[in-house]
XYZ file of C-alpha atoms in Angstrom:
212
model
C 58.485 -89.265 -77.823
C 61.756 -91.135 -77.297
C 60.203 -94.653 -77.004
C 58.096 -94.429 -79.976
C 61.559 -94.959 -82.005
C 60.497 -98.726 -81.260
C 57.265 -98.427 -82.662
C 55.992 -98.535 -86.450
C 54.362 -95.164 -86.440
C 57.523 -93.590 -84.855
C 59.819 -95.134 -87.251
C 57.719 -93.837 -90.264
C 58.114 -90.437 -88.891
C 61.871 -90.754 -88.777
C 62.131 -92.572 -91.867
C 60.249 -89.692 -93.765
C 62.466 -86.981 -92.268
C 65.304 -88.850 -92.964
C 64.381 -89.507 -96.666
C 63.575 -85.580 -97.323
C 66.325 -84.642 -95.226
C 64.265 -82.192 -93.251
C 66.053 -82.754 -89.930
C 69.502 -83.188 -89.269
C 69.450 -83.580 -85.253
C 67.060 -85.588 -83.199
C 66.677 -84.696 -79.414
C 65.876 -87.612 -77.370
C 66.251 -88.947 -73.776
C 68.677 -91.524 -72.480
C 65.634 -92.712 -70.412
C 68.071 -94.024 -67.622
C 65.309 -95.102 -65.749
C 64.991 -97.901 -68.610
C 68.510 -99.181 -67.894
C 69.892 -98.858 -64.335
C 68.593 -101.440 -61.736
C 70.133 -103.049 -58.525
C 70.549 -106.836 -58.554
C 69.587 -109.302 -55.781
C 73.071 -108.430 -54.146
C 72.578 -104.651 -54.248
C 75.162 -104.350 -56.994
C 74.269 -101.526 -59.450
C 73.679 -103.016 -63.160
C 72.994 -101.430 -66.609
C 70.793 -103.071 -69.366
C 71.516 -101.090 -72.348
C 69.469 -103.089 -75.001
C 66.459 -100.790 -75.160
C 68.581 -97.581 -75.467
C 70.745 -99.629 -78.005
C 67.547 -100.360 -79.844
C 66.626 -96.528 -80.006
C 69.908 -95.128 -80.872
C 71.123 -97.913 -83.452
C 67.794 -97.054 -85.541
C 68.442 -93.185 -85.503
C 72.099 -93.514 -86.159
C 71.396 -96.001 -88.741
C 69.265 -93.224 -90.379
C 72.181 -90.630 -90.260
C 70.913 -88.324 -87.748
C 73.010 -86.738 -85.289
C 71.546 -86.745 -81.340
C 70.805 -84.071 -78.806
C 70.745 -86.903 -76.105
C 69.337 -85.636 -72.869
C 70.654 -87.637 -69.743
C 67.474 -88.268 -67.475
C 65.025 -89.212 -65.861
C 66.039 -90.279 -62.603
C 66.006 -94.138 -61.932
C 63.794 -95.148 -59.125
C 66.510 -97.195 -57.717
C 68.889 -94.312 -56.771
C 66.358 -91.419 -56.426
C 65.792 -90.103 -52.968
C 62.205 -90.462 -53.403
C 59.875 -92.538 -55.801
C 56.798 -90.364 -54.595
C 57.801 -87.450 -56.741
C 56.960 -88.264 -60.213
C 55.233 -86.516 -63.303
C 52.931 -88.608 -65.573
C 51.433 -85.492 -67.312
C 52.647 -83.676 -70.537
C 50.089 -80.950 -71.861
C 47.296 -82.630 -70.007
C 47.882 -86.125 -71.086
C 49.568 -89.158 -69.632
C 52.902 -89.523 -71.025
C 53.722 -92.347 -73.754
C 53.132 -95.787 -72.862
C 51.902 -94.700 -69.274
C 55.326 -93.853 -68.112
C 56.272 -92.033 -65.125
C 59.040 -89.543 -64.980
C 60.888 -89.240 -61.577
C 62.020 -85.581 -60.817
C 63.660 -86.405 -57.692
C 67.360 -85.794 -56.996
C 69.452 -89.180 -56.396
C 70.495 -89.947 -52.781
C 74.099 -90.094 -53.699
C 75.398 -87.811 -56.217
C 78.529 -89.924 -56.869
C 76.033 -93.006 -58.146
C 74.442 -90.261 -60.440
C 78.138 -89.319 -61.586
C 79.023 -93.186 -62.187
C 75.910 -93.674 -64.096
C 76.649 -90.491 -66.616
C 80.249 -92.271 -66.953
C 79.046 -95.785 -67.701
C 76.307 -94.327 -70.156
C 78.764 -92.357 -72.000
C 81.455 -95.015 -72.043
C 78.928 -97.442 -73.387
C 77.769 -95.333 -76.198
C 81.284 -94.627 -77.248
C 82.175 -98.156 -77.146
C 79.306 -98.960 -79.405
C 79.378 -96.103 -81.759
C 82.779 -94.869 -81.649
C 84.191 -91.540 -80.427
C 84.263 -89.874 -83.912
C 80.292 -90.486 -84.105
C 79.550 -89.475 -80.308
C 81.826 -86.500 -80.230
C 79.381 -84.930 -83.225
C 76.485 -85.745 -80.560
C 75.376 -83.129 -78.050
C 74.862 -84.387 -74.533
C 72.720 -82.704 -72.189
C 71.854 -82.912 -68.268
C 68.256 -83.416 -67.477
C 65.103 -81.698 -68.933
C 63.192 -78.647 -67.526
C 64.782 -78.657 -63.966
C 63.598 -75.175 -63.726
C 59.974 -76.520 -63.776
C 58.139 -76.438 -60.309
C 57.696 -80.055 -60.473
C 61.236 -80.849 -59.917
C 63.740 -81.245 -57.078
C 62.308 -81.746 -53.445
C 58.975 -80.250 -54.376
C 57.628 -81.297 -51.175
C 59.615 -78.490 -49.484
C 58.363 -74.925 -49.793
C 61.657 -73.393 -49.559
C 62.765 -75.255 -52.643
C 59.846 -73.571 -54.829
C 62.398 -70.749 -55.538
C 64.198 -70.781 -58.773
C 67.811 -70.046 -57.080
C 67.195 -72.963 -54.514
C 66.087 -75.329 -57.227
C 69.194 -74.163 -59.373
C 71.484 -74.919 -56.633
C 70.179 -78.516 -56.557
C 70.346 -78.815 -60.326
C 74.020 -77.508 -60.427
C 74.968 -80.566 -58.126
C 73.391 -82.653 -60.750
C 75.106 -80.860 -63.565
C 78.574 -80.766 -62.199
C 78.200 -84.668 -61.578
C 77.100 -85.182 -65.055
C 80.271 -83.224 -66.259
C 82.342 -85.325 -64.102
C 80.945 -88.495 -65.226
C 80.805 -87.847 -68.992
C 84.274 -86.118 -69.242
C 85.371 -89.231 -67.310
C 84.682 -91.284 -70.588
C 86.178 -88.705 -72.989
C 87.129 -85.185 -72.994
C 86.258 -85.011 -76.675
C 82.723 -84.941 -75.986
C 80.100 -82.097 -76.465
C 78.403 -81.560 -73.127
C 75.786 -78.798 -72.100
C 72.556 -78.019 -70.378
C 70.084 -77.820 -69.302
C 66.932 -77.754 -71.405
C 64.770 -75.204 -69.589
C 61.036 -74.649 -69.093
C 61.802 -70.895 -69.388
C 62.440 -69.470 -65.821
C 64.931 -66.633 -66.662
C 66.023 -66.578 -63.029
C 67.119 -70.174 -63.034
C 69.017 -69.634 -66.114
C 70.804 -66.649 -64.706
C 71.729 -68.551 -61.616
C 72.718 -71.639 -63.535
C 75.228 -69.160 -65.801
C 76.427 -67.546 -62.763
C 77.354 -70.962 -61.135
C 79.198 -72.157 -64.429
C 81.218 -68.827 -64.586
C 82.136 -68.609 -60.737
C 82.929 -72.389 -60.749
C 84.366 -72.640 -64.258
C 82.406 -75.707 -64.969
C 82.675 -76.791 -68.610
C 79.500 -75.892 -70.772
C 80.024 -76.297 -74.508
C 76.338 -75.574 -75.751
C 73.227 -74.218 -74.306
């Protein structure tokens, strides 16, 4: 789990792999839900401290990162009633919940992608971040994602249409911070029709996609 980077047992595993050079790249979540909030005046704010702690440790060990932008912060989500706490039959690490809702305003999601990307570039340098792989969300083809309360959105093409809005805004936000980064997505659960619909969207709309 991404937040195990903070804990002794997680650090022991990462230290061992770095020492033995058994892995060059580590995939983690940005965990935007730990970062984004509204202040008392309704202004969107960012607290990068937990993210910095995780990324600092991994960068210090020499890892390259596959950094997945997710989950959806409650404060910008359409609903807070659409959460997943289960992974392989067990609760997520530290009892955390994963919001699988779309954002209320796609422009706010775009701005968050921009601010996070700008922050990591300023902290680690473009030379470092341009070697990382930045991806949009996790397993959006899974049935728990995006408007699951509406039966019409259970179809993979309908769910993909929602994801494409998220991905397009991710592309706009991240590339606003720099054109020199590697962006891609999504990480899939394995629904072929969703994957085909996503590739069709990318091709027809000429949306940037550097890796899968």
